[in-house]
CSV table of C-alpha atoms and ligand atoms in Angstrom, one decimal:
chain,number,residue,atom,x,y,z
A,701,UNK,CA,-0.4,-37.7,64.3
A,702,UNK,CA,-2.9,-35.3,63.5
A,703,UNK,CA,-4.3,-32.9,66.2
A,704,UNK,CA,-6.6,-30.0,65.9
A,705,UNK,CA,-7.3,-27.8,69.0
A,706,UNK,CA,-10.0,-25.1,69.4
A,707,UNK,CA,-10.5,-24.7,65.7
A,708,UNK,CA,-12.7,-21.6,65.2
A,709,UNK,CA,-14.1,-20.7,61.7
A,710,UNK,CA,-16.8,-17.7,60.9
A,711,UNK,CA,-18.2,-16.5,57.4
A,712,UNK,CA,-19.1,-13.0,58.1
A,713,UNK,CA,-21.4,-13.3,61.3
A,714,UNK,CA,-22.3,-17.1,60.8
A,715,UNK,CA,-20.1,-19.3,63.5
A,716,UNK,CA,-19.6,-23.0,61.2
A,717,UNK,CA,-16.5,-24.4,64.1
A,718,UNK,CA,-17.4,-23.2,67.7
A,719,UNK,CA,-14.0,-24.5,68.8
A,720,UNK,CA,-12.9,-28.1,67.6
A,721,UNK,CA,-11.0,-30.4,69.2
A,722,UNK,CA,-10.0,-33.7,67.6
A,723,UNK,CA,-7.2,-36.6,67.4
A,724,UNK,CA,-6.6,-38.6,64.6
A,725,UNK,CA,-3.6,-41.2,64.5
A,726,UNK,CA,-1.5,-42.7,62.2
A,727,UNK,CA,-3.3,-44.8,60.2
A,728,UNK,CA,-6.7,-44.2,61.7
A,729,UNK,CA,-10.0,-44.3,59.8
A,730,UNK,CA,-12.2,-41.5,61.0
A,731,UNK,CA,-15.4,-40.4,59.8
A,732,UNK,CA,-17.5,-37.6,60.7
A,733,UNK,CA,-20.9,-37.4,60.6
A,734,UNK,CA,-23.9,-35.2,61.0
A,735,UNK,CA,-26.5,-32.9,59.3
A,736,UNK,CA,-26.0,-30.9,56.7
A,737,UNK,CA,-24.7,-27.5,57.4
A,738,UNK,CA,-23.4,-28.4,60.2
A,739,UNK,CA,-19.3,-27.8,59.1
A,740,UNK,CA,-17.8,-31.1,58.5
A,741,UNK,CA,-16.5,-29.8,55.1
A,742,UNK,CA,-15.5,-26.5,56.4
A,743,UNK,CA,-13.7,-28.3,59.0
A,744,UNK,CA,-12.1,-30.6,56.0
A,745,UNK,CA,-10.9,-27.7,54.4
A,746,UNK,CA,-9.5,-26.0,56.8
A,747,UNK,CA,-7.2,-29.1,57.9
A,748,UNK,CA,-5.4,-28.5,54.5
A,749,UNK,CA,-5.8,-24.8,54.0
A,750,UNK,CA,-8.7,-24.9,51.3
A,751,UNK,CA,-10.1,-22.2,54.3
A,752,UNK,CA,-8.5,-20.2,56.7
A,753,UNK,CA,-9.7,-20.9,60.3
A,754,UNK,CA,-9.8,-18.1,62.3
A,755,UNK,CA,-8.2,-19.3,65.1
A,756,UNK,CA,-6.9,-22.7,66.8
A,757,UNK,CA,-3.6,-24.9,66.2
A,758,UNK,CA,-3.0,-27.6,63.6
A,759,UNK,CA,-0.5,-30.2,64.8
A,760,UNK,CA,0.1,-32.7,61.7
A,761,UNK,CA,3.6,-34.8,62.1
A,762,UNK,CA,6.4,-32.7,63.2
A,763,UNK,CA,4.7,-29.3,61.8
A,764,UNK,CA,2.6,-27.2,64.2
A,765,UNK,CA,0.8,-24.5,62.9
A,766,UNK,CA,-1.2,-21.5,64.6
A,767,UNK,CA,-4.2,-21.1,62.4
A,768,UNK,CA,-4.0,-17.0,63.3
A,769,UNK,CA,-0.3,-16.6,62.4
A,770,UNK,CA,0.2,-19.3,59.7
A,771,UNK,CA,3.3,-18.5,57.4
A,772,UNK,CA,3.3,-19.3,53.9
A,773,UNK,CA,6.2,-21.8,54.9
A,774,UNK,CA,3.5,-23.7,57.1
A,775,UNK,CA,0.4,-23.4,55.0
A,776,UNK,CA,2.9,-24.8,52.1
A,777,UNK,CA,4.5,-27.8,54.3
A,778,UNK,CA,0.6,-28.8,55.6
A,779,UNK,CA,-1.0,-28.6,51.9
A,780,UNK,CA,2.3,-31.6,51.2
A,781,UNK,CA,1.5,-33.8,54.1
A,782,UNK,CA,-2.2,-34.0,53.3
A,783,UNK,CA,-4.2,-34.7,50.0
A,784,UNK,CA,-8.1,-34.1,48.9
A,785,UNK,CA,-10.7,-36.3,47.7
A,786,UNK,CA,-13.3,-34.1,46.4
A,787,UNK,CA,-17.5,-34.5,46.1
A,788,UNK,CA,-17.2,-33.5,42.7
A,789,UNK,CA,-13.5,-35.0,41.6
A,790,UNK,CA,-12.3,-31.5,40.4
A,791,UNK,CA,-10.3,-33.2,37.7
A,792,UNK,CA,-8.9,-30.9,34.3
A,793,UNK,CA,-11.2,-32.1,32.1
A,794,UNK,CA,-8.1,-31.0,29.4
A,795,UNK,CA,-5.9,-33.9,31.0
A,796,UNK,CA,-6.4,-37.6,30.3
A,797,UNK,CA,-6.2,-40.2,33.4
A,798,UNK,CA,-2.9,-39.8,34.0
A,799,UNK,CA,-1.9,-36.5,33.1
A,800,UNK,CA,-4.5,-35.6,36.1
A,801,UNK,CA,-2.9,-38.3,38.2
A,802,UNK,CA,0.7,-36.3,37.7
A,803,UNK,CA,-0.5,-32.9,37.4
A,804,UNK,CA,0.4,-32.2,41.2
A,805,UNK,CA,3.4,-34.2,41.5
A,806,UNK,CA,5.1,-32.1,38.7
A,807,UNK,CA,4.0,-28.9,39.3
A,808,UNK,CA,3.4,-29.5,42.7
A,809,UNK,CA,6.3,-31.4,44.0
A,810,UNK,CA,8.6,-30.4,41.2
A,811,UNK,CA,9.2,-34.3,40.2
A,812,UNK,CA,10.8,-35.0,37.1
A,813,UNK,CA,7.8,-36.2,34.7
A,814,UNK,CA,9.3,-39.9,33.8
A,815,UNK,CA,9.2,-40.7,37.8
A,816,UNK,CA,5.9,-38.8,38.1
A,817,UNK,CA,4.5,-41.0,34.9
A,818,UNK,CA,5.5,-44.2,37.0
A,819,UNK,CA,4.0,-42.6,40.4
A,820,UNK,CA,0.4,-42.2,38.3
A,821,UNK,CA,0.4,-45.6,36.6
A,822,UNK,CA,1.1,-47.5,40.3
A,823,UNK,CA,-1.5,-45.2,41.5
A,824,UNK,CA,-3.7,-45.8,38.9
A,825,UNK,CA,-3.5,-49.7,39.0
A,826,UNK,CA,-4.4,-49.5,42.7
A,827,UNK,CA,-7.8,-48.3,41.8
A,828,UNK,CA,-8.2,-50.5,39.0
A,829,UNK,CA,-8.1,-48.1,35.9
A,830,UNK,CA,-4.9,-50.1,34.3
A,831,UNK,CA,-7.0,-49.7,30.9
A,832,UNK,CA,-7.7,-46.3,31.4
A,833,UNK,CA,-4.4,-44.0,31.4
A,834,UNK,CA,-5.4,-42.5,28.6
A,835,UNK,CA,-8.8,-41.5,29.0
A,836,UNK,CA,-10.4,-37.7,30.0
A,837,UNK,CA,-12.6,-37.4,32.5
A,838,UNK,CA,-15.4,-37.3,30.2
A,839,UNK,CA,-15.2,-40.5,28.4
A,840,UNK,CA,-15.3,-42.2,32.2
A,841,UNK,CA,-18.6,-42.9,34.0
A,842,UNK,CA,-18.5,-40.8,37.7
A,843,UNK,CA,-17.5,-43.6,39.8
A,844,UNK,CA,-14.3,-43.7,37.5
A,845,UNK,CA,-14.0,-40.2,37.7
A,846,UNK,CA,-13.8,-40.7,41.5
A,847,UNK,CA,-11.2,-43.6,41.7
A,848,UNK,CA,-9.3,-40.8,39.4
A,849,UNK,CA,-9.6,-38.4,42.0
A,850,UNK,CA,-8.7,-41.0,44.9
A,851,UNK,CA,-5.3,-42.1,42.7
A,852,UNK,CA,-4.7,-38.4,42.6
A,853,UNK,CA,-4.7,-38.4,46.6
A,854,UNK,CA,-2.4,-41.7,46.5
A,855,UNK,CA,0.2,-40.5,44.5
A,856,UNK,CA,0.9,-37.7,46.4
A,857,UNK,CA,1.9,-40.0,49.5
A,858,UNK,CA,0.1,-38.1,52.1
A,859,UNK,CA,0.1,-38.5,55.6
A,860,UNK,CA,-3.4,-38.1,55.5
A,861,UNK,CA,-6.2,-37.9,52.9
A,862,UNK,CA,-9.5,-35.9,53.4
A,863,UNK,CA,-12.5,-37.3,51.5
A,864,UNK,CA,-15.4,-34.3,51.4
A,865,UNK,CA,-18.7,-36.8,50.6
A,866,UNK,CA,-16.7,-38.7,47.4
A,867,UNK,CA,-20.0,-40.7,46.9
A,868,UNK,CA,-22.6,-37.7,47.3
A,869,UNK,CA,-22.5,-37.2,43.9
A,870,UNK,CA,-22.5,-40.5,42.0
A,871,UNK,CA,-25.7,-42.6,40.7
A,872,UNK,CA,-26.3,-45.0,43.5
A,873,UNK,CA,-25.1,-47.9,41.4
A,874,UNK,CA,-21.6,-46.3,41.2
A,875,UNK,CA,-21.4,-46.1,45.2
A,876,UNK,CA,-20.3,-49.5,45.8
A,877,UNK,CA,-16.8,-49.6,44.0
A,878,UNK,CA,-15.7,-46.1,44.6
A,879,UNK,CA,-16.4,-47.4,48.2
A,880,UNK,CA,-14.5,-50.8,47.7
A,881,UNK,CA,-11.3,-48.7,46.6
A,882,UNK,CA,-11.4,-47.0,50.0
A,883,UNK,CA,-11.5,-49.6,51.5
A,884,UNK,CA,-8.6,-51.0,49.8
A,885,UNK,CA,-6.8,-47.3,50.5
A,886,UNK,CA,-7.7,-47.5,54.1
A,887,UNK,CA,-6.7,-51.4,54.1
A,888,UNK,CA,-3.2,-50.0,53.3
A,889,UNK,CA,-3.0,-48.0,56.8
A,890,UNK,CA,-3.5,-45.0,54.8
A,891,UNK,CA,-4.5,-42.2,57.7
A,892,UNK,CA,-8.3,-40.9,56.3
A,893,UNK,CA,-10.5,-38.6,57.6
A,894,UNK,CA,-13.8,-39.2,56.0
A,895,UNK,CA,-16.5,-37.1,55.5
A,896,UNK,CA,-19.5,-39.6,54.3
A,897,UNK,CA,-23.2,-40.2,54.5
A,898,UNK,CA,-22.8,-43.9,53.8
A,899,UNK,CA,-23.2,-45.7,57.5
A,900,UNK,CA,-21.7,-49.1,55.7
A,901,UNK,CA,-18.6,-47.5,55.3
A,902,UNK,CA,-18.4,-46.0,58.6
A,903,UNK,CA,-20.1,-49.1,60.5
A,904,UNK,CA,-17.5,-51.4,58.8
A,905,UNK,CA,-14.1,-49.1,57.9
A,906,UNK,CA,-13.9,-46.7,60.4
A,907,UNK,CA,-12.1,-46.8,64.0
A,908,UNK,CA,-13.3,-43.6,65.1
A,909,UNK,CA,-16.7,-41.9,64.5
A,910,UNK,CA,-17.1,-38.2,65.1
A,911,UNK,CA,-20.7,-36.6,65.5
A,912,UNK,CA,-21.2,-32.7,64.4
A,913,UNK,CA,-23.6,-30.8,65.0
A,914,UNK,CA,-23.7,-26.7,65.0
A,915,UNK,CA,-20.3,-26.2,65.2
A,916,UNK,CA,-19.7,-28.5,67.6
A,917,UNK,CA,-18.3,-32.1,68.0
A,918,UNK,CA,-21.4,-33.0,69.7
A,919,UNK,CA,-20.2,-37.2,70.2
A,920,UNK,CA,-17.3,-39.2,69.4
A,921,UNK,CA,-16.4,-42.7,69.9
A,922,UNK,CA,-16.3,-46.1,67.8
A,923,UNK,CA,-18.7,-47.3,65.7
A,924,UNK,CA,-20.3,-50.0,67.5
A,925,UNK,CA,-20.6,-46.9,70.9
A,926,UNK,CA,-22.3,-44.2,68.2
A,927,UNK,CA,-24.1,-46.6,66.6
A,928,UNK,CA,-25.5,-48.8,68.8
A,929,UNK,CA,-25.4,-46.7,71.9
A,930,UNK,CA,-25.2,-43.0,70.6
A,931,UNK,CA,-25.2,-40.8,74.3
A,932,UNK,CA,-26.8,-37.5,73.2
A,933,UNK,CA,-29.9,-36.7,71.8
A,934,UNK,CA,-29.2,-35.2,68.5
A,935,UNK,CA,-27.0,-38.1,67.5
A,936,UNK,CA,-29.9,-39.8,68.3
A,937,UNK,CA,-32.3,-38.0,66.5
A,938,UNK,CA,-29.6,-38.0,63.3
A,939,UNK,CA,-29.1,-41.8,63.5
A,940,UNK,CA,-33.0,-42.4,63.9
A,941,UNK,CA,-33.5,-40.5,60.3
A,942,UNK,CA,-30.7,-41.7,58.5
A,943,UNK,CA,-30.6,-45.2,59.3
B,43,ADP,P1,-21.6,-29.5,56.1
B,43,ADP,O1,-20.4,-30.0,55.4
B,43,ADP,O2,-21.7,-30.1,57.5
B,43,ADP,O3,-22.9,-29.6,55.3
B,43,ADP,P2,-20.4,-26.9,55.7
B,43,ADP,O4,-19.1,-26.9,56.3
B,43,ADP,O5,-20.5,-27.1,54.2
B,43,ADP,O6,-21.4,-27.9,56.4
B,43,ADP,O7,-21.2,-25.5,56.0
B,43,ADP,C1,-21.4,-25.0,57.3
B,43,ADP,C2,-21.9,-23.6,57.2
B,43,ADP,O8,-21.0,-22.8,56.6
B,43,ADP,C3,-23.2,-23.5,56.3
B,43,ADP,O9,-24.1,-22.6,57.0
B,43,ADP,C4,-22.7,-22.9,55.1
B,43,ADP,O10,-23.7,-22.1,54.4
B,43,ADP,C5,-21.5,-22.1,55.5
B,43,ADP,N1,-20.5,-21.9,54.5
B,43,ADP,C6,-19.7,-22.9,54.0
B,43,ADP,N2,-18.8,-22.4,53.1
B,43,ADP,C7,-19.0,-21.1,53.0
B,43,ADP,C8,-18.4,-20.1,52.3
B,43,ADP,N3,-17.4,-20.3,51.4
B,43,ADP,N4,-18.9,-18.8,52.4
B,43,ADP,C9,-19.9,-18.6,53.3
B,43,ADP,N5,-20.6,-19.5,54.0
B,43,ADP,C10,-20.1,-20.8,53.9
């Protein structure tokens, strides 16, 4: 449902996608891992336009897109098949809970702001913030901030939501239930592509493990072939330091 091919991306004279291949479908958990710096975020956002790849096609559901000649038509019908889970939640700070939660279904998707309120609150729930509609993003602890961020995503109904390191930036002891709720999100056959240093999630979530290195997709497979029998030698190396 989701197919990249020969993705290319440069800043200035520094190569980050040496021509990416990948297949991700419906309802697939797919997490990509390597060292830092080594373009999993830039590949990320350029799946939903954050960045402009220089070159390559971007098949998602009926819509087919040529990175070098993308329309504003395209970019627009791309950015409302796919949602974002940021490192850092990127939440209005202005906007309580749920005004955050509808904030993109109103001025995004034009929805009248009773059906958008509804939307939020059902998203909201999911994640377990019933008791906190009304809150800003400051009077929640990061790991709330997060599940924000995630209800955000769900509302939006994607066919696919990107998570860019959602626990990187939370105390350790808020990992676990930002964690749980994607779980729950991927439990729901919610297509993810997953961006993560935490090898529990991807040992035990994840159908499809991709390895980066440079640029490149250096390995892919499922969990139990990267993780218990990773092929090349720098997935090696990676796995030997992280785990
Ligand atoms: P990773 O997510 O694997 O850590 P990134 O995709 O963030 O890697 O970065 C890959 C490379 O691209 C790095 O060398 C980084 O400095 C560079 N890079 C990322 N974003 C930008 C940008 N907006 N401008 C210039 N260079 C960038």
């Amino acid at each position: 449902m989701i197919e990249l091919k020969n993705v290319h991306k440069a800043f200035g004279k520094n190569t980050v996608l040496k021509g990416i291949n990948l297949k991700v479908n419906k309802g697939e958990v797919v997490v990509i891992l390597g060292p830092s710096g080594s373009g999993k975020t830039t590949l990320l956002r350029c799946i939903n336009f954050l960045e402009s790849a220089d070159d390559g096609e971007l098949i998602i559901g009926d819509t087919k897109v040529d990175f070098k000649n993308a329309t504003s038509k395209e970019i627009l019908a791309v950015r409302r098949r796919t949602a974002m889970v940021f490192q850092n939640y990127n939440l209005f700070n202005n906007m309580n809970a749920i005004e955050n939660v509808m904030e993109g279904l109103v001025t995004g998707r034009k929805m009248p702001i009773g059906r958008a309120r509804e939307i939020a609150k059902q998203a909201l729930d999911k994640v377990g913030l019933k008791d906190k509609y009304e809150a800003y993003p400051l009077q929640l602890s990061g790991g709330q901030q997060q599940r924000v961020g995630i209800a955000r995503a769900i509302a939006l109904n994607p066919d696919v939501i990107l998570f860019d390191e959602p626990t990187s930036a939370l105390d350790p002891e808020l990992v676990g239930e930002v964690l749980s709720v994607m779980q729950a999100v991927a439990k729901e056959g919610i297509t993810m592509i997953v961006v993560t240093h935490e090898m529990s999630f991807a040992m035990d979530i994840a159908q499809h493990i991709i390895f980066m290195a440079d640029g490149n997709i250096v390995e892919e497979g499922s969990p139990k072939d990267i993780f218990t029998n990773p092929k090349e030698k720098r997935t090696k190396q990676f796995l030997e330091r992280i785990l």
